[in-house]
Amino acid sequence: MAGQVPAKVDIIGASSELNLNLDHTRLMGNPKIDVPLAELRAEALRALGACTAADIDGWLARYLGRKGELTLALRGIAERPADERRDFGAAANALKDELEAALARRVEELGGPAKGSVEALDVTLPGRRSLQGRLHPTTRTIRDITSAFSSMGFQVVEGPEVEYDHYNFSALNIPEDHPARDMWDTLWVDRADADGRRRMLMRTHTSPMQARIMERQKPPVRVVVPGRCYRYEATDATHEWHFHQVEGLAVAEGITFADLKGTLLEFARRIFGADRKVRFRCDYFPFVEPGVDMAIDWKGRWLEIMGAGMVHPRVLSGVGYDPERYTGFAFGMGVERIAMLRHGIDDIRQFAANDLRFLSQF
Ligand code: DAH
């Protein structure tokens, strides 16, 4: 390439005299081709001669860049009359080589390549790996939990995060002004009905979907409901004001507490390992009777991972199910808590902190 640049061309003082030294003029028999390319050449060399180091990138873009004048001229070859194409192509390519060589020399004169210019491109450097996205640990945990249940015949359903207090509380056997409402500190939506009462809130748990699903569907019901929940809560390492739960509900004829135990034991073994033991202890939740908390054995201790119980007859009759005929069990667990156990995470606030040092570990 350098050989095509006449050594005596002084690109700094580029002038009409340069045309005489054109190597490629030999190829340019056609004046229609000659004129624009020769003009382009003269103009480009003159501009290059006037460039300071800071102008080099602009010059490169203007003449040789993707939308540069010479590049466009080269691209226009196809539109030229057939008998001109060959000569024009050869001339334009020769000019391109010449301009590149002139550029290299100009850059040299100006004291070496500036950052970002062509000469700064070292094609022998190893490539940069492009960043690959991945699923958030909460999403992955939700998928692990729901697929454990869907392989046992549960459907996966989602529900609204802004909920009526009816579904969040009343339909779950937590009447208005009942002290049990204090178990869940609530964020209310600031929108009052005509009677001045606020009825909408950010759901405090995924349990409201129990009633919504049963209202829509006849038994048998077997669903798990993953989703985000909210509480009016001061945050610390184990409390967040927003977090995720997975709710479960199975209702049909003849379901017993043994079904609850068998299903949740199987779940614990799929998520936490085949030898996992579980423990059920009595607990109180207004929408189940009896209610339990389930713990798993973990490094020599019992760790509670979810609440569960047999669906309260009042919840069943509230949605029009006959509690004499149908029975069922329900359960609810905190997703972040399960992810924290599995991965040894010690602060629940990490999940929403959006810190890549944390997220890229999963
Ligand atoms: N909704 C409860 C909570 O947020 C968890 C729960 C307990 C769900 C027992 C259930 C259940 O379905 O049976 O604390």
Tab-separated table of C-alpha atoms and ligand atoms in Angstrom:
chain	number	residue	atom	x	y	z
A	1	MET	CA	0.000	0.000	0.000
A	2	ALA	CA	2.626	2.449	1.018
A	3	GLY	CA	4.248	1.736	-2.309
A	4	GLN	CA	1.334	3.349	-4.073
A	5	VAL	CA	1.927	6.616	-2.342
A	6	PRO	CA	4.452	8.640	-4.273
A	7	ALA	CA	7.179	9.283	-1.765
A	8	LYS	CA	7.603	12.890	-2.679
A	9	VAL	CA	4.026	13.910	-2.120
A	10	ASP	CA	3.971	16.392	0.672
A	11	ILE	CA	0.549	15.987	2.082
A	12	ILE	CA	0.904	18.974	4.326
A	13	GLY	CA	1.247	21.248	1.447
A	14	ALA	CA	-1.147	19.312	-0.714
A	15	SER	CA	-1.929	21.299	-3.815
A	16	SER	CA	-2.932	20.891	-7.431
A	17	GLU	CA	0.575	19.733	-8.154
A	18	LEU	CA	-0.297	16.513	-6.371
A	19	ASN	CA	-2.490	15.348	-9.195
A	20	LEU	CA	0.536	14.796	-11.308
A	21	ASN	CA	1.880	12.276	-8.901
A	22	LEU	CA	-1.213	10.194	-8.784
A	23	ASP	CA	-0.390	6.591	-9.265
A	24	HIS	CA	-3.945	5.731	-10.086
A	25	THR	CA	-4.449	8.401	-12.707
A	26	ARG	CA	-3.180	5.804	-15.103
A	27	LEU	CA	-6.371	3.884	-14.468
A	28	MET	CA	-8.575	6.871	-14.901
A	29	GLY	CA	-9.098	7.085	-18.571
A	30	ASN	CA	-12.590	8.449	-18.221
A	31	PRO	CA	-12.855	12.160	-17.456
A	32	LYS	CA	-16.293	11.727	-15.881
A	33	ILE	CA	-14.625	9.556	-13.281
A	34	ASP	CA	-11.470	11.565	-13.042
A	35	VAL	CA	-12.969	14.824	-12.060
A	36	PRO	CA	-14.920	13.960	-8.922
A	37	LEU	CA	-12.296	11.599	-7.572
A	38	ALA	CA	-9.478	13.980	-8.271
A	39	GLU	CA	-11.399	16.723	-6.525
A	40	LEU	CA	-12.173	14.497	-3.611
A	41	ARG	CA	-8.521	13.539	-3.384
A	42	ALA	CA	-7.251	17.087	-3.490
A	43	GLU	CA	-9.786	18.216	-0.927
A	44	ALA	CA	-9.086	15.280	1.407
A	45	LEU	CA	-5.346	15.749	1.295
A	46	ARG	CA	-5.633	19.478	1.818
A	47	ALA	CA	-7.870	18.885	4.828
A	48	LEU	CA	-5.539	16.237	6.185
A	49	GLY	CA	-2.638	18.613	5.934
A	50	ALA	CA	-4.536	21.132	8.027
A	51	CYS	CA	-5.497	18.574	10.675
A	52	THR	CA	-4.271	18.765	14.236
A	53	ALA	CA	-4.267	15.604	16.333
A	54	ALA	CA	-7.739	16.475	17.601
A	55	ASP	CA	-9.117	16.745	14.051
A	56	ILE	CA	-7.922	13.348	12.855
A	57	ASP	CA	-11.008	11.413	13.902
A	58	GLY	CA	-13.270	13.936	12.223
A	59	TRP	CA	-11.247	13.724	9.025
A	60	LEU	CA	-11.395	9.950	9.130
A	61	ALA	CA	-15.157	10.013	9.548
A	62	ARG	CA	-15.588	12.576	6.781
A	63	TYR	CA	-13.623	10.723	4.098
A	64	LEU	CA	-13.046	7.105	5.067
A	65	GLY	CA	-15.651	6.438	7.752
A	66	ARG	CA	-18.769	4.375	7.237
A	67	LYS	CA	-20.547	7.387	5.796
A	68	GLY	CA	-17.391	9.044	4.518
A	69	GLU	CA	-17.310	10.657	1.089
A	70	LEU	CA	-14.993	8.088	-0.435
A	71	THR	CA	-16.846	5.209	1.143
A	72	LEU	CA	-20.093	6.496	-0.345
A	73	ALA	CA	-18.435	6.937	-3.721
A	74	LEU	CA	-17.252	3.340	-3.587
A	75	ARG	CA	-20.707	2.183	-2.673
A	76	GLY	CA	-22.120	4.078	-5.630
A	77	ILE	CA	-20.163	1.997	-8.128
A	78	ALA	CA	-23.122	-0.173	-8.958
A	79	GLU	CA	-25.154	2.802	-10.101
A	80	ARG	CA	-22.566	3.848	-12.659
A	81	PRO	CA	-22.780	2.944	-16.330
A	82	ALA	CA	-21.346	-0.521	-16.882
A	83	ASP	CA	-18.412	0.669	-18.956
A	84	GLU	CA	-17.214	2.992	-16.198
A	85	ARG	CA	-17.484	0.654	-13.286
A	86	ARG	CA	-14.185	-1.144	-13.558
A	87	ASP	CA	-12.063	1.925	-13.967
A	88	PHE	CA	-13.954	3.840	-11.354
A	89	GLY	CA	-13.688	1.015	-8.842
A	90	ALA	CA	-9.982	0.638	-9.385
A	91	ALA	CA	-9.415	4.372	-9.114
A	92	ALA	CA	-11.510	4.740	-6.011
A	93	ASN	CA	-9.809	1.811	-4.310
A	94	ALA	CA	-6.408	3.167	-5.182
A	95	LEU	CA	-7.440	6.510	-3.734
A	96	LYS	CA	-8.605	4.788	-0.592
A	97	ASP	CA	-5.209	3.138	-0.178
A	98	GLU	CA	-3.526	6.425	-0.798
A	99	LEU	CA	-5.617	8.301	1.723
A	100	GLU	CA	-5.071	5.613	4.339
A	101	ALA	CA	-1.339	5.773	3.839
A	102	ALA	CA	-1.411	9.556	3.946
A	103	LEU	CA	-3.414	9.399	7.121
A	104	ALA	CA	-0.929	7.043	8.716
A	105	ARG	CA	1.909	9.385	7.894
A	106	ARG	CA	0.035	12.433	9.111
A	107	VAL	CA	-0.735	10.702	12.381
A	108	GLU	CA	2.922	9.851	12.713
A	109	GLU	CA	3.887	13.474	12.118
A	110	LEU	CA	1.454	14.614	14.728
A	111	GLY	CA	3.134	12.435	17.318
A	112	GLY	CA	1.513	9.028	17.097
A	113	PRO	CA	-2.018	7.727	17.210
A	114	ALA	CA	-4.558	9.480	19.371
A	115	LYS	CA	-6.906	7.379	21.428
A	116	GLY	CA	-9.768	6.195	19.292
A	117	SER	CA	-8.177	6.721	15.901
A	118	VAL	CA	-7.622	3.876	13.428
A	119	GLU	CA	-4.057	3.450	14.456
A	120	ALA	CA	-5.129	2.853	18.043
A	121	LEU	CA	-6.920	-0.277	16.952
A	122	ASP	CA	-4.781	-3.272	17.764
A	123	VAL	CA	-6.425	-6.242	16.106
A	124	THR	CA	-4.131	-8.643	17.918
A	125	LEU	CA	-5.651	-7.806	21.310
A	126	PRO	CA	-7.972	-10.474	22.712
A	127	GLY	CA	-11.641	-9.689	22.148
A	128	ARG	CA	-13.842	-8.211	24.827
A	129	ARG	CA	-16.411	-10.645	26.103
A	130	SER	CA	-19.879	-9.162	25.887
A	131	LEU	CA	-21.776	-9.056	29.160
A	132	GLN	CA	-24.371	-11.747	29.422
A	133	GLY	CA	-27.505	-11.143	31.432
A	134	ARG	CA	-28.887	-13.660	33.851
A	135	LEU	CA	-31.954	-14.224	35.963
A	136	HIS	CA	-32.278	-12.478	39.303
A	137	PRO	CA	-31.828	-14.863	42.253
A	138	THR	CA	-35.425	-14.161	43.320
A	139	THR	CA	-36.708	-15.141	39.875
A	140	ARG	CA	-34.611	-18.279	39.880
A	141	THR	CA	-35.860	-19.267	43.307
A	142	ILE	CA	-39.483	-18.656	42.273
A	143	ARG	CA	-38.953	-20.860	39.234
A	144	ASP	CA	-37.387	-23.630	41.318
A	145	ILE	CA	-40.244	-23.504	43.818
A	146	THR	CA	-43.043	-23.407	41.252
A	147	SER	CA	-41.527	-26.163	39.133
A	148	ALA	CA	-41.262	-28.407	42.207
A	149	PHE	CA	-45.004	-27.931	42.693
A	150	SER	CA	-45.998	-28.078	39.046
A	151	SER	CA	-44.354	-31.474	38.796
A	152	MET	CA	-46.772	-32.500	41.560
A	153	GLY	CA	-49.756	-31.298	39.526
A	154	PHE	CA	-50.088	-27.676	40.696
A	155	GLN	CA	-50.895	-24.904	38.225
A	156	VAL	CA	-49.006	-21.601	38.419
A	157	VAL	CA	-51.200	-18.482	38.639
A	158	GLU	CA	-50.456	-14.826	39.329
A	159	GLY	CA	-52.606	-12.102	40.846
A	160	PRO	CA	-52.828	-8.345	41.453
A	161	GLU	CA	-50.373	-6.569	43.738
A	162	VAL	CA	-52.895	-3.790	44.423
A	163	GLU	CA	-55.695	-5.585	46.205
A	164	TYR	CA	-59.038	-4.928	47.876
A	165	ASP	CA	-59.028	-5.264	51.634
A	166	HIS	CA	-61.823	-7.754	51.102
A	167	TYR	CA	-59.496	-10.296	49.499
A	168	ASN	CA	-56.437	-9.439	51.554
A	169	PHE	CA	-58.339	-9.757	54.836
A	170	SER	CA	-62.094	-10.367	54.997
A	171	ALA	CA	-62.233	-13.298	52.584
A	172	LEU	CA	-59.445	-14.872	54.623
A	173	ASN	CA	-61.499	-14.848	57.805
A	174	ILE	CA	-59.897	-11.638	59.078
A	175	PRO	CA	-62.907	-9.362	59.630
A	176	GLU	CA	-62.635	-5.593	59.850
A	177	ASP	CA	-61.338	-4.334	63.184
A	178	HIS	CA	-60.237	-7.842	64.091
A	179	PRO	CA	-56.898	-7.736	65.933
A	180	ALA	CA	-55.520	-10.363	63.541
A	181	ARG	CA	-55.191	-7.580	60.936
A	182	ASP	CA	-52.335	-6.293	63.039
A	183	MET	CA	-50.282	-9.316	61.955
A	184	TRP	CA	-49.820	-7.550	58.621
A	185	ASP	CA	-48.900	-3.868	58.593
A	186	THR	CA	-50.319	-2.459	55.437
A	187	LEU	CA	-49.624	0.204	52.842
A	188	TRP	CA	-52.997	1.661	51.803
A	189	VAL	CA	-53.691	3.147	48.418
A	190	ASP	CA	-54.702	6.763	48.894
A	191	ARG	CA	-58.075	6.563	47.187
A	192	ALA	CA	-61.267	6.687	49.157
A	193	ASP	CA	-64.707	5.427	48.167
A	194	ALA	CA	-67.815	7.641	48.416
A	195	ASP	CA	-68.257	6.633	52.050
A	196	GLY	CA	-64.765	7.983	52.807
A	197	ARG	CA	-63.242	4.554	53.313
A	198	ARG	CA	-60.052	3.355	51.670
A	199	ARG	CA	-60.488	-0.140	50.360
A	200	MET	CA	-57.375	-0.706	48.296
A	201	LEU	CA	-53.966	-1.670	49.573
A	202	MET	CA	-50.695	-3.175	48.477
A	203	ARG	CA	-51.254	-6.842	49.214
A	204	THR	CA	-49.445	-7.987	52.345
A	205	HIS	CA	-49.311	-11.620	51.236
A	206	THR	CA	-50.241	-13.807	48.270
A	207	SER	CA	-53.056	-15.459	50.251
A	208	PRO	CA	-55.787	-13.183	48.757
A	209	MET	CA	-55.442	-15.231	45.590
A	210	GLN	CA	-56.961	-18.191	47.443
A	211	ALA	CA	-60.411	-16.613	47.368
A	212	ARG	CA	-59.973	-15.116	43.897
A	213	ILE	CA	-59.129	-18.502	42.430
A	214	MET	CA	-61.909	-20.389	44.198
A	215	GLU	CA	-64.477	-17.773	43.149
A	216	ARG	CA	-63.544	-18.399	39.543
A	217	GLN	CA	-63.129	-22.143	39.607
A	218	LYS	CA	-64.928	-25.208	40.898
A	219	PRO	CA	-62.974	-27.816	42.893
A	220	PRO	CA	-60.619	-29.590	42.491
A	221	VAL	CA	-58.152	-26.704	42.778
A	222	ARG	CA	-54.410	-27.120	42.890
A	223	VAL	CA	-52.447	-23.904	42.368
A	224	VAL	CA	-49.299	-22.100	43.392
A	225	VAL	CA	-49.174	-18.307	43.241
A	226	PRO	CA	-45.817	-16.520	43.147
A	227	GLY	CA	-45.748	-12.754	43.534
A	228	ARG	CA	-44.580	-9.581	45.172
A	229	CYS	CA	-45.953	-8.465	48.536
A	230	TYR	CA	-45.664	-5.272	50.553
A	231	ARG	CA	-45.650	-4.368	54.226
A	232	TYR	CA	-45.442	-1.154	56.156
A	233	GLU	CA	-42.249	-2.150	57.833
A	234	ALA	CA	-38.904	-0.806	59.030
A	235	THR	CA	-36.192	-2.604	57.065
A	236	ASP	CA	-33.276	-4.540	58.496
A	237	ALA	CA	-31.279	-7.621	57.508
A	238	THR	CA	-34.330	-9.876	57.711
A	239	HIS	CA	-37.182	-7.445	56.919
A	240	GLU	CA	-37.993	-5.692	53.673
A	241	TRP	CA	-41.028	-3.555	52.893
A	242	HIS	CA	-41.394	-5.476	49.629
A	243	PHE	CA	-40.579	-9.116	49.051
A	244	HIS	CA	-41.953	-12.204	47.316
A	245	GLN	CA	-44.089	-15.094	48.427
A	246	VAL	CA	-45.317	-18.280	46.883
A	247	GLU	CA	-48.792	-19.275	48.001
A	248	GLY	CA	-50.232	-22.747	47.537
A	249	LEU	CA	-53.763	-24.071	47.625
A	250	ALA	CA	-55.213	-27.531	47.106
A	251	VAL	CA	-58.953	-28.106	47.564
A	252	ALA	CA	-60.948	-31.192	46.625
A	253	GLU	CA	-63.040	-33.915	48.200
A	254	GLY	CA	-61.170	-35.980	50.753
A	255	ILE	CA	-57.997	-33.946	51.170
A	256	THR	CA	-56.488	-34.469	54.629
A	257	PHE	CA	-53.636	-33.188	56.727
A	258	ALA	CA	-51.610	-36.189	55.498
A	259	ASP	CA	-51.755	-34.707	51.985
A	260	LEU	CA	-50.425	-31.422	53.331
A	261	LYS	CA	-47.535	-33.167	55.067
A	262	GLY	CA	-46.662	-35.407	52.136
A	263	THR	CA	-46.749	-32.577	49.596
A	264	LEU	CA	-44.670	-30.182	51.666
A	265	LEU	CA	-42.130	-32.861	52.613
A	266	GLU	CA	-41.678	-33.687	48.951
A	267	PHE	CA	-41.271	-29.990	48.180
A	268	ALA	CA	-38.633	-29.542	50.907
A	269	ARG	CA	-36.637	-32.469	49.590
A	270	ARG	CA	-36.708	-31.183	46.028
A	271	ILE	CA	-35.535	-27.733	47.019
A	272	PHE	CA	-33.207	-28.442	49.928
A	273	GLY	CA	-31.948	-31.991	49.314
A	274	ALA	CA	-33.137	-35.577	49.411
A	275	ASP	CA	-32.480	-36.334	53.086
A	276	ARG	CA	-34.182	-33.214	54.385
A	277	LYS	CA	-36.377	-33.653	57.469
A	278	VAL	CA	-39.331	-31.414	58.201
A	279	ARG	CA	-41.078	-30.448	61.400
A	280	PHE	CA	-44.634	-29.166	61.774
A	281	ARG	CA	-45.647	-27.151	64.825
A	282	CYS	CA	-48.978	-25.579	65.654
A	283	ASP	CA	-49.272	-21.955	64.627
A	284	TYR	CA	-52.103	-19.496	64.164
A	285	PHE	CA	-53.282	-18.060	60.873
A	286	PRO	CA	-56.935	-16.951	60.715
A	287	PHE	CA	-57.555	-18.626	57.343
A	288	VAL	CA	-56.506	-22.147	58.332
A	289	GLU	CA	-57.556	-24.556	61.041
A	290	PRO	CA	-55.422	-26.242	62.227
A	291	GLY	CA	-52.531	-23.978	61.274
A	292	VAL	CA	-48.872	-24.943	61.371
A	293	ASP	CA	-45.430	-23.636	60.709
A	294	MET	CA	-43.123	-25.911	58.810
A	295	ALA	CA	-39.409	-26.038	59.573
A	296	ILE	CA	-36.589	-27.914	57.871
A	297	ASP	CA	-33.459	-29.322	59.496
A	298	TRP	CA	-30.594	-27.037	58.595
A	299	LYS	CA	-27.065	-27.331	59.927
A	300	GLY	CA	-28.269	-28.952	63.135
A	301	ARG	CA	-31.134	-26.488	63.704
A	302	TRP	CA	-34.806	-26.237	62.797
A	303	LEU	CA	-35.510	-23.311	60.509
A	304	GLU	CA	-39.070	-22.193	59.797
A	305	ILE	CA	-39.691	-21.770	56.103
A	306	MET	CA	-43.455	-21.483	55.718
A	307	GLY	CA	-46.896	-21.251	57.225
A	308	ALA	CA	-49.553	-23.778	56.272
A	309	GLY	CA	-52.760	-25.420	57.397
A	310	MET	CA	-56.128	-26.870	56.473
A	311	VAL	CA	-58.268	-24.250	54.738
A	312	HIS	CA	-60.710	-22.743	57.249
A	313	PRO	CA	-64.348	-23.730	56.609
A	314	ARG	CA	-65.274	-20.041	56.645
A	315	VAL	CA	-62.903	-19.344	53.769
A	316	LEU	CA	-64.501	-22.177	51.805
A	317	SER	CA	-68.074	-21.121	52.466
A	318	GLY	CA	-67.148	-17.508	51.716
A	319	VAL	CA	-66.470	-18.425	48.105
A	320	GLY	CA	-69.479	-20.732	47.841
A	321	TYR	CA	-67.690	-24.049	48.396
A	322	ASP	CA	-69.498	-26.522	50.648
A	323	PRO	CA	-67.134	-27.093	53.603
A	324	GLU	CA	-68.934	-30.344	54.414
A	325	ARG	CA	-67.972	-31.725	51.066
A	326	TYR	CA	-64.630	-30.104	50.294
A	327	THR	CA	-61.475	-29.841	52.306
A	328	GLY	CA	-58.067	-28.531	51.419
A	329	PHE	CA	-54.726	-27.229	52.545
A	330	ALA	CA	-52.926	-23.967	51.959
A	331	PHE	CA	-49.384	-22.774	52.480
A	332	GLY	CA	-47.323	-19.655	52.006
A	333	MET	CA	-43.592	-19.066	52.022
A	334	GLY	CA	-41.187	-16.164	51.622
A	335	VAL	CA	-39.108	-16.520	48.478
A	336	GLU	CA	-36.158	-14.390	49.608
A	337	ARG	CA	-35.966	-16.312	52.853
A	338	ILE	CA	-35.625	-19.556	50.922
A	339	ALA	CA	-33.008	-18.068	48.608
A	340	MET	CA	-31.108	-16.753	51.657
A	341	LEU	CA	-31.001	-20.220	53.177
A	342	ARG	CA	-29.937	-21.944	50.000
A	343	HIS	CA	-27.194	-19.494	49.116
A	344	GLY	CA	-26.047	-18.331	52.547
A	345	ILE	CA	-27.195	-14.728	51.973
A	346	ASP	CA	-27.272	-12.792	55.226
A	347	ASP	CA	-29.133	-9.614	54.296
A	348	ILE	CA	-32.526	-9.575	52.568
A	349	ARG	CA	-31.916	-5.994	51.385
A	350	GLN	CA	-29.371	-7.329	48.895
A	351	PHE	CA	-32.156	-8.608	46.667
A	352	ALA	CA	-33.351	-5.145	45.717
A	353	ALA	CA	-30.079	-3.232	46.089
A	354	ASN	CA	-29.204	-3.773	42.418
A	355	ASP	CA	-25.548	-4.329	43.233
A	356	LEU	CA	-23.791	-6.280	40.473
A	357	ARG	CA	-21.205	-7.606	42.918
A	358	PHE	CA	-24.067	-9.446	44.599
A	359	LEU	CA	-26.142	-10.290	41.535
A	360	SER	CA	-23.333	-11.666	39.400
A	361	GLN	CA	-22.685	-14.394	41.931
A	362	PHE	CA	-25.828	-16.204	40.846
B	1	DAH	N1	-50.053	-15.449	54.314
B	1	DAH	C1	-49.226	-15.820	55.448
B	1	DAH	C2	-48.248	-14.712	55.755
B	1	DAH	O1	-47.989	-13.900	54.922
B	1	DAH	C3	-48.490	-17.106	55.175
B	1	DAH	C4	-49.415	-18.273	55.174
B	1	DAH	C5	-49.637	-18.981	56.320
B	1	DAH	C6	-50.068	-18.656	54.027
B	1	DAH	C7	-50.465	-20.083	56.348
B	1	DAH	C8	-50.936	-19.746	54.025
B	1	DAH	C9	-51.106	-20.454	55.218
B	1	DAH	O2	-51.592	-20.158	52.955
B	1	DAH	O3	-51.933	-21.532	55.208
B	1	DAH	O4	-47.746	-14.639	56.828
